Coordinates of C-alpha atoms in Angstrom, one line a residue:
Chain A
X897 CA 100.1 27.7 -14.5
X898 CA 99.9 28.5 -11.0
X899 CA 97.5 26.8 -8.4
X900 CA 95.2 29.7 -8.0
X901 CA 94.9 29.6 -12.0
X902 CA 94.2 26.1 -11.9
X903 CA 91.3 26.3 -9.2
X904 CA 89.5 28.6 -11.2
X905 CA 89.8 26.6 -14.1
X906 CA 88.4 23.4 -12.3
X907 CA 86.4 25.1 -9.2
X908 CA 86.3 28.9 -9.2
X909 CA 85.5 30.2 -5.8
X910 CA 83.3 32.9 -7.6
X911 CA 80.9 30.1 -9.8
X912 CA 80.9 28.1 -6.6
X913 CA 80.0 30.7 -4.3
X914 CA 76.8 32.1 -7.1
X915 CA 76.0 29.0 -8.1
X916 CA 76.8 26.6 -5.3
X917 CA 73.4 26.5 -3.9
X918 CA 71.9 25.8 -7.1
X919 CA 73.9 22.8 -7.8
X920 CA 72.9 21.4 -4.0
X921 CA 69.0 22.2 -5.3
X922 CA 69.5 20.4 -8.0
X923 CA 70.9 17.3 -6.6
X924 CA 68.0 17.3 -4.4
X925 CA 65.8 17.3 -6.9
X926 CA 67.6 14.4 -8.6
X927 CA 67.7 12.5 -5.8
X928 CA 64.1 13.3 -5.3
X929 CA 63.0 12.1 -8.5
X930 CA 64.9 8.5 -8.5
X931 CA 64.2 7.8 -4.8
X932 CA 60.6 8.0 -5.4
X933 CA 60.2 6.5 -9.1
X934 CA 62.8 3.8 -8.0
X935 CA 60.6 2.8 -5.0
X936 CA 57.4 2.9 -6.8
X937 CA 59.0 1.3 -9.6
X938 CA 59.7 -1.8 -7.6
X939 CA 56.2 -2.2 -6.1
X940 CA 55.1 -2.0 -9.8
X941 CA 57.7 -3.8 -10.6
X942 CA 57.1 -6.8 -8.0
X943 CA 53.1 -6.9 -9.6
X944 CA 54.3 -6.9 -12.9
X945 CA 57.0 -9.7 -12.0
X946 CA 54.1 -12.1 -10.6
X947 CA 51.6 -11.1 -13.4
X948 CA 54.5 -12.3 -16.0
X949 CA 54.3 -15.4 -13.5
X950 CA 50.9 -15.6 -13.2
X951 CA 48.9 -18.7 -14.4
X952 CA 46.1 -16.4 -16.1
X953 CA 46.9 -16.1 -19.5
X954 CA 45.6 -12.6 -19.9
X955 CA 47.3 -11.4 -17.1
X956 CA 50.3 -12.9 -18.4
X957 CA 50.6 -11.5 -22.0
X958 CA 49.1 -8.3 -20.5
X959 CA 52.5 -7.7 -18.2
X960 CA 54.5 -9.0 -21.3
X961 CA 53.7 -6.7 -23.8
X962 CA 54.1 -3.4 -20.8
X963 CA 57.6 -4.9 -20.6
X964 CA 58.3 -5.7 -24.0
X965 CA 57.2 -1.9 -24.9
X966 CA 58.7 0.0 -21.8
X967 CA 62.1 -2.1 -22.8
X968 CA 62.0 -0.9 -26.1
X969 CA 62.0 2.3 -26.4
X970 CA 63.6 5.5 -25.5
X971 CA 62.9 6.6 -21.9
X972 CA 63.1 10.1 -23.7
X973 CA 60.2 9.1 -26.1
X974 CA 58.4 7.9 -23.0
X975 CA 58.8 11.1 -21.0
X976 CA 58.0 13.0 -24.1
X977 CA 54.8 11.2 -25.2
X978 CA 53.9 11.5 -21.7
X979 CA 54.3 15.0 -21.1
X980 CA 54.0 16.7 -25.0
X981 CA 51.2 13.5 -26.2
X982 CA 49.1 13.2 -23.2
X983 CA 50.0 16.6 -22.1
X984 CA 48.2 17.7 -25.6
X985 CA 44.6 16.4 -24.6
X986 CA 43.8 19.6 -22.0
X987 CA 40.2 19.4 -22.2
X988 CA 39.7 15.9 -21.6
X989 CA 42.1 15.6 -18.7
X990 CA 40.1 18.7 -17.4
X991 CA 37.0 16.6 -17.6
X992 CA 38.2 13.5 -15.3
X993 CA 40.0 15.9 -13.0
X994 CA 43.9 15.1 -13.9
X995 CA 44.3 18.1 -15.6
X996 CA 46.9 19.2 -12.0
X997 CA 48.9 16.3 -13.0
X998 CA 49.5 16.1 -16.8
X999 CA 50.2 20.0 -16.7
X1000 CA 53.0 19.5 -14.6
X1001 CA 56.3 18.6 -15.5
X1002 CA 57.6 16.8 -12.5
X1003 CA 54.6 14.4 -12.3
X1004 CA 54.8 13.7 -15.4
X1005 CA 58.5 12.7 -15.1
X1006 CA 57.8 11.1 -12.2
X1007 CA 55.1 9.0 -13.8
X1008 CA 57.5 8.0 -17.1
X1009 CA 60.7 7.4 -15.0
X1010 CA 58.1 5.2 -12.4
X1011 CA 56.7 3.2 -15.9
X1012 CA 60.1 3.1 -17.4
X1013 CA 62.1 1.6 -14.4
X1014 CA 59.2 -1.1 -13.3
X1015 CA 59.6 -2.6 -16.6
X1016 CA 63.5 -3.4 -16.2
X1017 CA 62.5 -4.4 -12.2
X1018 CA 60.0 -6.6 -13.4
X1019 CA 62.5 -8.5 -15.5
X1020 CA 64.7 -8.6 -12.6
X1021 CA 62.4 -9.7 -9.9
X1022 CA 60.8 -12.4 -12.5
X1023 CA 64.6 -13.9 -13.3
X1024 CA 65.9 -14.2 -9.3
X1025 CA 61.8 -15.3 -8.2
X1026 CA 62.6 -18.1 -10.7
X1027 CA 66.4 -18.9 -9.5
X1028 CA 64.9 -19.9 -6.2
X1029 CA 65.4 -23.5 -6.0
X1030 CA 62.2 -25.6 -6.9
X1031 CA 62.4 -27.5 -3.3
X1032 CA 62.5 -24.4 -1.6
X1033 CA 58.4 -24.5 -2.7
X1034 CA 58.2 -28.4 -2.1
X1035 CA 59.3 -27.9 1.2
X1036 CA 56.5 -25.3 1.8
X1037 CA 53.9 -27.1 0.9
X1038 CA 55.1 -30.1 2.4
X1039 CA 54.7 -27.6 5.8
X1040 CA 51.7 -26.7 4.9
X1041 CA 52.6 -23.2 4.9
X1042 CA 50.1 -20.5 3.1
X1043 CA 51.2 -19.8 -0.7
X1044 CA 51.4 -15.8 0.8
X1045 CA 53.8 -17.1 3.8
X1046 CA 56.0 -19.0 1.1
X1047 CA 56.0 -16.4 -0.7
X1048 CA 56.8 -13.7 1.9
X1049 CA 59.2 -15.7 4.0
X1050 CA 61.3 -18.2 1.6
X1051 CA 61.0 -17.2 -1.8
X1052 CA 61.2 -13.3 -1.9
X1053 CA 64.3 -12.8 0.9
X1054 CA 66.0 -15.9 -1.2
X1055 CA 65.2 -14.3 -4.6
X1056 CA 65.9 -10.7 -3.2
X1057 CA 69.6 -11.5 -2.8
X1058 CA 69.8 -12.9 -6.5
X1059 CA 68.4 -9.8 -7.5
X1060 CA 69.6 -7.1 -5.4
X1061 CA 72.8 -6.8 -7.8
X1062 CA 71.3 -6.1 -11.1
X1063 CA 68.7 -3.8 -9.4
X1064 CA 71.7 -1.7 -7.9
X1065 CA 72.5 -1.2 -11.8
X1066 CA 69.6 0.0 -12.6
X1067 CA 69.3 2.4 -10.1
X1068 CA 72.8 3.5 -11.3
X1069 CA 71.5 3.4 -14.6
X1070 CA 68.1 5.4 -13.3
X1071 CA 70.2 7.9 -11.5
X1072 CA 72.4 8.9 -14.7
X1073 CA 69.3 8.5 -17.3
X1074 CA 67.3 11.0 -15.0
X1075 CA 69.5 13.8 -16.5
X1076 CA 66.6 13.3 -19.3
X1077 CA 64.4 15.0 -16.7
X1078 CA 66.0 18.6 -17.5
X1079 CA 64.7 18.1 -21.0
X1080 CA 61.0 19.0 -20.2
X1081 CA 61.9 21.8 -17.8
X1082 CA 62.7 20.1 -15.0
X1083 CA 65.8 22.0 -12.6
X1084 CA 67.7 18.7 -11.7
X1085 CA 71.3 18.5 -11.4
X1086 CA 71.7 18.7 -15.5
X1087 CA 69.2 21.3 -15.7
X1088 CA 71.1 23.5 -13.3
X1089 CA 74.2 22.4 -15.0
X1090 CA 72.6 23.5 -18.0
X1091 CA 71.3 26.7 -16.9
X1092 CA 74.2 27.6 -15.3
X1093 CA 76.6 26.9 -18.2
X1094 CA 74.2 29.3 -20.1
X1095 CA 74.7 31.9 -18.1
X1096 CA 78.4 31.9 -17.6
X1097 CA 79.3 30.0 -20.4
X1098 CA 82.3 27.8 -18.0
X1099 CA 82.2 24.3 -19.1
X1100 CA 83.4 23.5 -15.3
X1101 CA 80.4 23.1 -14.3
X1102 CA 79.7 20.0 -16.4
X1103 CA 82.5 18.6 -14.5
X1104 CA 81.0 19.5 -11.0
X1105 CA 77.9 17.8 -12.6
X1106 CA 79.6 14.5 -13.6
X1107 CA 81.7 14.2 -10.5
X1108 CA 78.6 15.3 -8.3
X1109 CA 76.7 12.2 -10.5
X1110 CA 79.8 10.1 -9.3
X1111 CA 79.2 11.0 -5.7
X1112 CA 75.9 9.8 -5.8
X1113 CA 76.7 6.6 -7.9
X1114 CA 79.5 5.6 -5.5
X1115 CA 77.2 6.2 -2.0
X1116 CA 74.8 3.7 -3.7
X1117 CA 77.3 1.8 -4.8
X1118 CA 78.2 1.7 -1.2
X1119 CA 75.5 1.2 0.2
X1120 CA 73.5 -2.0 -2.1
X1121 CA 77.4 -3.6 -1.1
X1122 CA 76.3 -3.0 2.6
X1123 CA 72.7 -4.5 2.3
X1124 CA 74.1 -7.5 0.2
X1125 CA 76.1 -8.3 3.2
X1126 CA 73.3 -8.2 5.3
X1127 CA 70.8 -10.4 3.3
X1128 CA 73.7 -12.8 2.4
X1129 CA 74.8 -13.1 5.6
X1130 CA 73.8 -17.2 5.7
X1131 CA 76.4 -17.8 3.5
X1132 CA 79.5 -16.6 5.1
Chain B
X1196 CA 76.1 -51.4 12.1
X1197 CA 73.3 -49.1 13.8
X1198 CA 72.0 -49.5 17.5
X1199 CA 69.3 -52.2 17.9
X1200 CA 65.7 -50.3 17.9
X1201 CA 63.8 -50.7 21.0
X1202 CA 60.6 -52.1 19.5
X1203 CA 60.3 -55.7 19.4
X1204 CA 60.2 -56.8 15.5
X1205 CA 56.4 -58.6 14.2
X1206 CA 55.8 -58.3 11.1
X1207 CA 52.0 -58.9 10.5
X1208 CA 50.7 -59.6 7.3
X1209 CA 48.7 -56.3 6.1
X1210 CA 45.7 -58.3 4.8
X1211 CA 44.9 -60.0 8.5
X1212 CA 46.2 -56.3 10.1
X1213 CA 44.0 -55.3 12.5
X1214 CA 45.6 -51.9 13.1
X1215 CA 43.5 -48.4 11.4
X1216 CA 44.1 -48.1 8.3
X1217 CA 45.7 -44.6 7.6
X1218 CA 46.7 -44.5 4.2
X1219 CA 44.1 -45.6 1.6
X1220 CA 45.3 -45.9 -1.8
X1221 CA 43.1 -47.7 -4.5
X1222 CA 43.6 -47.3 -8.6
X1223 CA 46.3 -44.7 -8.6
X1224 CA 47.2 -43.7 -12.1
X1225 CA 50.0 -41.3 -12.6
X1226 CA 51.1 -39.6 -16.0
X1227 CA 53.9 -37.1 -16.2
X1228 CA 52.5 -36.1 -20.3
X1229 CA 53.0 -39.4 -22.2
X1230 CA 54.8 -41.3 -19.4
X1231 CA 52.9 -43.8 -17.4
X1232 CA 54.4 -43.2 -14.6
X1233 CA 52.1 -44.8 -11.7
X1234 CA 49.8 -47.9 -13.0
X1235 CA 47.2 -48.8 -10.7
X1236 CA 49.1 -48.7 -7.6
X1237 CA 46.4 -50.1 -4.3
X1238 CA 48.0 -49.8 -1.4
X1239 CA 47.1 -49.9 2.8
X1240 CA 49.3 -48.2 5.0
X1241 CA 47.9 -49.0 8.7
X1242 CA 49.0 -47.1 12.0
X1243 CA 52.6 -47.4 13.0
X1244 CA 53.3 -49.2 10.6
X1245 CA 57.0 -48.6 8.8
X1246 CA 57.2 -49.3 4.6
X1247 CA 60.2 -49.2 3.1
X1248 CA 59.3 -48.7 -0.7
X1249 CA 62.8 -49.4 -3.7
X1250 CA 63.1 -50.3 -6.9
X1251 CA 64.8 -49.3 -9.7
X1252 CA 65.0 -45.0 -10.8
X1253 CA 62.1 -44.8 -12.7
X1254 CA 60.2 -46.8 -11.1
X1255 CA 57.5 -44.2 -9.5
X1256 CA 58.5 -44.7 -5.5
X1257 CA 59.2 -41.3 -5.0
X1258 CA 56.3 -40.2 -7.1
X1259 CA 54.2 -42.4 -4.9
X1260 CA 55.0 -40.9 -1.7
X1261 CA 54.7 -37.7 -2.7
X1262 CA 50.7 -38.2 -4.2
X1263 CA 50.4 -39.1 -0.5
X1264 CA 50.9 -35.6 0.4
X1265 CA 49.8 -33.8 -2.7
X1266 CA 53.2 -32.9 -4.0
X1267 CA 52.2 -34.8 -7.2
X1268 CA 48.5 -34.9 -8.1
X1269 CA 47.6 -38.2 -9.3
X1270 CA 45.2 -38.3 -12.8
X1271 CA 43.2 -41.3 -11.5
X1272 CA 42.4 -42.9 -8.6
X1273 CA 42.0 -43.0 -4.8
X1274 CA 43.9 -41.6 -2.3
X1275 CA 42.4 -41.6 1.5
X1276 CA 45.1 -40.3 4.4
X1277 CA 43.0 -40.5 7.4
X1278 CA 39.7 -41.2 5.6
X1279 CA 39.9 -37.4 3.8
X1280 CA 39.5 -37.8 0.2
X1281 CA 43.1 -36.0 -1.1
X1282 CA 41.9 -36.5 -5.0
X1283 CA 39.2 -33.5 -4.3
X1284 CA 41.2 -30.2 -3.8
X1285 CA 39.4 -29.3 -0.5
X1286 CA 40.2 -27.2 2.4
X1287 CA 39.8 -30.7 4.3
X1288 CA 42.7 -32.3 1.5
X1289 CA 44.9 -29.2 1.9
X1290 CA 44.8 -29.6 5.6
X1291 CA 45.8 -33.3 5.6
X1292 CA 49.2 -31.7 4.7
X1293 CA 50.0 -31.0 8.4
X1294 CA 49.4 -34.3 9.6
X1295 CA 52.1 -35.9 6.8
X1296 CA 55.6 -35.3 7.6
X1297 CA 58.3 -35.0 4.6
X1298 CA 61.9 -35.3 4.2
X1299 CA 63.9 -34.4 0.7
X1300 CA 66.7 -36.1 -0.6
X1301 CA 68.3 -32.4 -0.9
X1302 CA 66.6 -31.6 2.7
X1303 CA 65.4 -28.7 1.3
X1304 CA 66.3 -26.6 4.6
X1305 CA 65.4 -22.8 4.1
X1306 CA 68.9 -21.8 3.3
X1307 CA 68.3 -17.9 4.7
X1308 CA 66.9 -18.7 8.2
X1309 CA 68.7 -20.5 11.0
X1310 CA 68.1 -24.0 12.7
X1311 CA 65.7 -22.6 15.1
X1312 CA 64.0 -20.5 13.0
X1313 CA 63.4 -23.1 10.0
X1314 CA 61.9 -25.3 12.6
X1315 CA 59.2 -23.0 14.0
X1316 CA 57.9 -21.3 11.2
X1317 CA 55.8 -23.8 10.4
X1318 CA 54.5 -23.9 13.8
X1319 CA 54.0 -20.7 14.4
X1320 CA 52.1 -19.8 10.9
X1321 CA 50.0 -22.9 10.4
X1322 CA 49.2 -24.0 13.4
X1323 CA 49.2 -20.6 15.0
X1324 CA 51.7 -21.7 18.1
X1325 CA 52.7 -19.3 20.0
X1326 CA 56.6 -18.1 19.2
X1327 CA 57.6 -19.7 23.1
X1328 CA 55.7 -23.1 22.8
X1329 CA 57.2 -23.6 18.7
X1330 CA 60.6 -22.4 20.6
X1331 CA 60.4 -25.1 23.2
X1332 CA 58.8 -27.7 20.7
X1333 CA 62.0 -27.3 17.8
X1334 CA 64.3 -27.9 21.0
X1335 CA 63.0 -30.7 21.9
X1336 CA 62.9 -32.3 18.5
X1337 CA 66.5 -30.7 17.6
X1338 CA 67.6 -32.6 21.0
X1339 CA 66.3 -35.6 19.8
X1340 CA 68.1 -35.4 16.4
X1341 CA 71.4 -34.5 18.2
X1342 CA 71.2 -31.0 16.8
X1343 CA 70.6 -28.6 19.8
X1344 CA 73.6 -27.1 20.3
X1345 CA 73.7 -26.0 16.5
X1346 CA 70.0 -24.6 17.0
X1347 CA 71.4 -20.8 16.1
X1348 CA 73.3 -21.9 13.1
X1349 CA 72.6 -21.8 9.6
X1350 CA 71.9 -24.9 7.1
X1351 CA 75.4 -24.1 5.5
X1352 CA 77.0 -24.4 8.3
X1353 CA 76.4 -27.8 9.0
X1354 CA 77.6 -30.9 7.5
X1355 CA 75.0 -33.0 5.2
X1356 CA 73.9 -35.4 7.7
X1357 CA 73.2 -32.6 10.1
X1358 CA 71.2 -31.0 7.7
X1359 CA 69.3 -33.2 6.9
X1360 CA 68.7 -34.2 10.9
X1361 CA 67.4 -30.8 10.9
X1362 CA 65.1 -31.7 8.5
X1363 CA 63.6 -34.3 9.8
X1364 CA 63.1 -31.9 13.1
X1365 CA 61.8 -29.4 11.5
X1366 CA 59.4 -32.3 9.4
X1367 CA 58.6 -33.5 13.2
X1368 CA 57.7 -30.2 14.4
X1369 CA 54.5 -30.3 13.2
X1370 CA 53.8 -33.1 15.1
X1371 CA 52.9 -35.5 12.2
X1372 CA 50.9 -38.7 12.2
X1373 CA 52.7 -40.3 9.3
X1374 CA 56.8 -39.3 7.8
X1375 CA 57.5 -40.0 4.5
X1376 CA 61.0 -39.6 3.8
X1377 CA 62.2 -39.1 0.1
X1378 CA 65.7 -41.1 -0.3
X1379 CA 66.6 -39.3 2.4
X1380 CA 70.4 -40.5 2.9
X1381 CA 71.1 -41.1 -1.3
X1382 CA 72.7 -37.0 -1.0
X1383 CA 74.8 -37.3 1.8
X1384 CA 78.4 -39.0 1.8
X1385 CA 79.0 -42.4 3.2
X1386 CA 80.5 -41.8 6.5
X1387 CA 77.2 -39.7 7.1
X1388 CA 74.8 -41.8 6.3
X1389 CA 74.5 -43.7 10.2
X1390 CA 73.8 -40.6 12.0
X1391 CA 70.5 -40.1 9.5
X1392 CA 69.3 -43.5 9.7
X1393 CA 70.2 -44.2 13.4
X1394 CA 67.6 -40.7 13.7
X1395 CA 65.0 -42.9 11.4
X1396 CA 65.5 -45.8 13.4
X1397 CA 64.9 -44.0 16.7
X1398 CA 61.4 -42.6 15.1
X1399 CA 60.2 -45.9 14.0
X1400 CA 60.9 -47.0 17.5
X1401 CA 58.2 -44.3 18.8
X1402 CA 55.7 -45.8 17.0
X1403 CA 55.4 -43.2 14.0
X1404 CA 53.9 -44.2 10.7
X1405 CA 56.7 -44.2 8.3
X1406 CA 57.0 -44.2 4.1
X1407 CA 60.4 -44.5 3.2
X1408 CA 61.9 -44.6 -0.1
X1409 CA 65.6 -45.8 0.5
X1410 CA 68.1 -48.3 -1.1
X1411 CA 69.6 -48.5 2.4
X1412 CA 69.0 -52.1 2.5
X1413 CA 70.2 -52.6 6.5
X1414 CA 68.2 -50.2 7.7
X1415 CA 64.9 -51.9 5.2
X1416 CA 65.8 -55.4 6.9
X1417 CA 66.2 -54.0 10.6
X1418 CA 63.4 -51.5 10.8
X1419 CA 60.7 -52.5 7.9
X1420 CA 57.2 -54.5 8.7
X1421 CA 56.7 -54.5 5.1
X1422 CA 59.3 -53.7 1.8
X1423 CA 57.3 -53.1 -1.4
X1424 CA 59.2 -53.4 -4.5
X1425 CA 58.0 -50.9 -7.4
X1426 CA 59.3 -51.2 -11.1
X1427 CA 57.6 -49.9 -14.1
X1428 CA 54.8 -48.1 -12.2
X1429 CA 53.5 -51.1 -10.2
X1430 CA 54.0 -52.6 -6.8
X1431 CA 55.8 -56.3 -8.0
X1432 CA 56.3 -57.2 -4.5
X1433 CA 55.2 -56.3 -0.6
X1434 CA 56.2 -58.8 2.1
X1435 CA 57.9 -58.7 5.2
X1436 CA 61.5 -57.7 4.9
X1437 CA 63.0 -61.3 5.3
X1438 CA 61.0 -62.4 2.9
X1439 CA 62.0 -59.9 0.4
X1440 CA 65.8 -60.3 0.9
X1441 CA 65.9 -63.9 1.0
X1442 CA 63.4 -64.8 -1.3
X1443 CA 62.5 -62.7 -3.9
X1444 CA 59.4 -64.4 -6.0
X1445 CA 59.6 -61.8 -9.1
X1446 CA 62.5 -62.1 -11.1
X1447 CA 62.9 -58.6 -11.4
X1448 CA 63.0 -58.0 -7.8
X1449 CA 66.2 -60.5 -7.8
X1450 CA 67.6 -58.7 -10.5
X1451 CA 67.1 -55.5 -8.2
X1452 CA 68.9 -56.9 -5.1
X1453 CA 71.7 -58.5 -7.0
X1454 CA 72.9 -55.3 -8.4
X1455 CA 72.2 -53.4 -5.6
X1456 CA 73.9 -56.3 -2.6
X1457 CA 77.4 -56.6 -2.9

């Protein structure tokens, strides 16, 4: 097989040069889509970690059973009952005025990605709030400092670097289960991948999708090794 | 042994002690669930005065120190700190917090900020210094704990008994009335122990009120006006330190300081 055979059986110059710009789209989109439900994942997340620590017993078993649900089941059944279940009731959502959102694919992956990803933060944040040391508080309050400063100061940076590791894997996780996204129309790296592969029926593509999926993976990869460094940088 | 203090020793008896009364403690009953843990503690801690407080584990000295500044709340009883009512959960009670000094066994150092920055955080957010005068205030207490040069340094960088001379700066940077200190030295290894105590004995030289719950009998016999011995949740003994070592009235309390003097 000669070399020119064996770039157009792993990276034709003539599916890279139609489709190219497709694939970049597409990786937008992905990154798109985890960027923002990842970062309003954790604010939910970080509410839904103090609710599960709360002292009020409503709020308490309130913020349990979102986690206990969101954990349990399929993402896909999430985005699904999202988009098809909610998605079904037009005329009421016209009624309150969210008929613009639950129309509309991206919003509502958005929405089940955000849900979906705040219950497995939650868990993290609630596990490395509790790893920080018990005199870490005593020593607070034996300052005087305000239960908001305590928390803001000492025991979120502390917990922060406890958690930073397991919520690096589940933004890999996030970034790899967003491929669900292409399911309900949505043209993100897989549903380009898809599309394309439809039309020119190369399964190369698939490869530039998982290597492409790779890329990303590794640059965050890179990057949460970076940002450990920094936050842990008291105990070199 | 340590450096003489520079105070002149007198022991006054606390009943005929005319000094303020500072600490007020009357009826203190403590239960950790079905444990009795404090029974009926009373106890008058006047200005400038220094109490060493031992006794065996168990025997509720730590968890008396720390009612004092609300780390424990107590089921029953009195506790007055500069005549504020701390049994009440006031704004007043809360405040009492920064006039009361603590140091931890484990020093409890913020482990993520440095020297510096572990001492003026309290000053800056509770009593709304100003980052130049906390600055100036954490040097001059890390001077007088021997820590200044290490001011940019974090807590695992330094050696236990510096650690835990950064705590008591950082305790001292609020500018407390009274410093209860937790078994401060019972973490560190021997040949650290001095540098800590020497630090304590230098403070109870300036005249601070001091609580200290220690088995470090030198520094009890050099530094103490009163020793009070605590077992089973009650205070068995409180007399002047000489009195204490040399003549013991409860058994219990000889029992104590056989075991614990070699």
């Amino acid at each position: 097989m000669s070399l020119a055979e064996l770039q157009n059986m792993f990276l034709s110059p003539e599916l890279l040069e139609r489709y190219g710009p497709r694939f970049i789209d597409g990786l937008l989109v992905t990154t798109k889509l985890v960027a923002i439900s990842f970062t309003l994942g954790a604010v939910l997340g970080l509410l839904i970690a103090l609710g599960r620590l709360s002292g009020n017993r409503f709020l308490r078993s309130f913020t349990g059973a979102y986690v206990y649900f969101f954990r349990g089941s399929p993402l896909l059944a999430q985005l699904f009952l999202l988009y098809y279940g909610l998605g079904s009731f037009k005329g009421f959502w016209q009624d309150v005025g969210l008929w613009w959102f639950f129309r509309d694919a991206w919003f509502c992956t958005l929405l089940a990605f955000t849900l979906n990803t705040a219950a497995y933060q939650a868990e993290i944040l609630r596990g490395s709030i509790l790893s920080v040391a018990q005199g870490q508080r005593e020593a607070s309050k034996a300052l005087n400092l305000s239960r908001w400063t305590t928390f803001r100061k000492i025991i979120l940076p502390q917990s922060l670097l406890v958690a930073i590791g397991p919520l690096g894997n589940e933004l890999i996780l996030m970034i790899k289960a967003s491929a669900i996204a292409s399911l309900v129309t949505i043209y993100d790296l897989m549903g380009v991948t898809k599309m394309v592969f439809s039309r020119s029926f190369d399964f190369q593509v698939y490869l530039w999708a998982a290597v492409l999926y790779l890329v990303i993976v590794e640059i965050v990869r890179r990057s949460l090794k970076f940002i450990e460094g920094r936050l842990g940088r008291h105990l070199q | 042994m340590h450096a003489q203090p520079a105070y002149v020793h007198n022991p006054v008896s606390p009943v005929t002690d005319t000094r303020k009364v500072v600490v007020d403690i009357a009826g203190l009953n403590k239960y950790y669930s079905a444990f009795h843990v404090l029974k009926g503690i009373d106890l008058k801690v006047h200005e400038g005065e220094r109490i060493v407080l031992c006794g065996p584990s168990g025997s509720g000295k730590s968890t008396l120190i720390r009612c004092i500044n609300r780390l424990e709340i107590a089921e029953q009883g009195r506790i007055l700190v500069n005549s504020t009512d701390l049994s009440q959960a006031t704004r007043e009670a809360a405040q009492v917090r920064s006039e009361i000094g603590m140091v931890f066994q484990h020093f409890n150092l913020f482990p993520h900020m440095s020297v510096l920055d572990n001492c003026i955080l309290a000053p800056m957010s509770v009593r709304g210094l100003s980052r130049k005068k906390a600055v100036e205030l954490a040097q001059h207490f890390l001077e007088k704990v021997g820590i200044a040069i290490q001011a940019n340094k974090y807590p695992s960088q330094l050696s236990g008994g510096q650690q835990q001379r950064v705590a008591i700066a950082r305790a001292l940077c609020m500018e407390p009335k009274i410093m209860l200190f937790d078994e401060p030295t019972s973490a560190l290894d021997p040949e650290m122990v001095s540098e800590v105590l020497d630090v304590m004995v230098k403070l109870a030289g300036s005249g601070m009120t001091m609580l200290c719950v220690t088995h470090e009998m030198g520094f009890a016999r050099q530094v103490a006006e009163r020793v009070l011995f605590l077992d089973g949740g009650m205070i068995i003994e409180d007399s002047p330190p000489e009195d204490f070592f040399n003549a013991p009235k409860s058994p219990r309390a000889k029992a104590f300081l056989a075991q614990i003097v070699h």
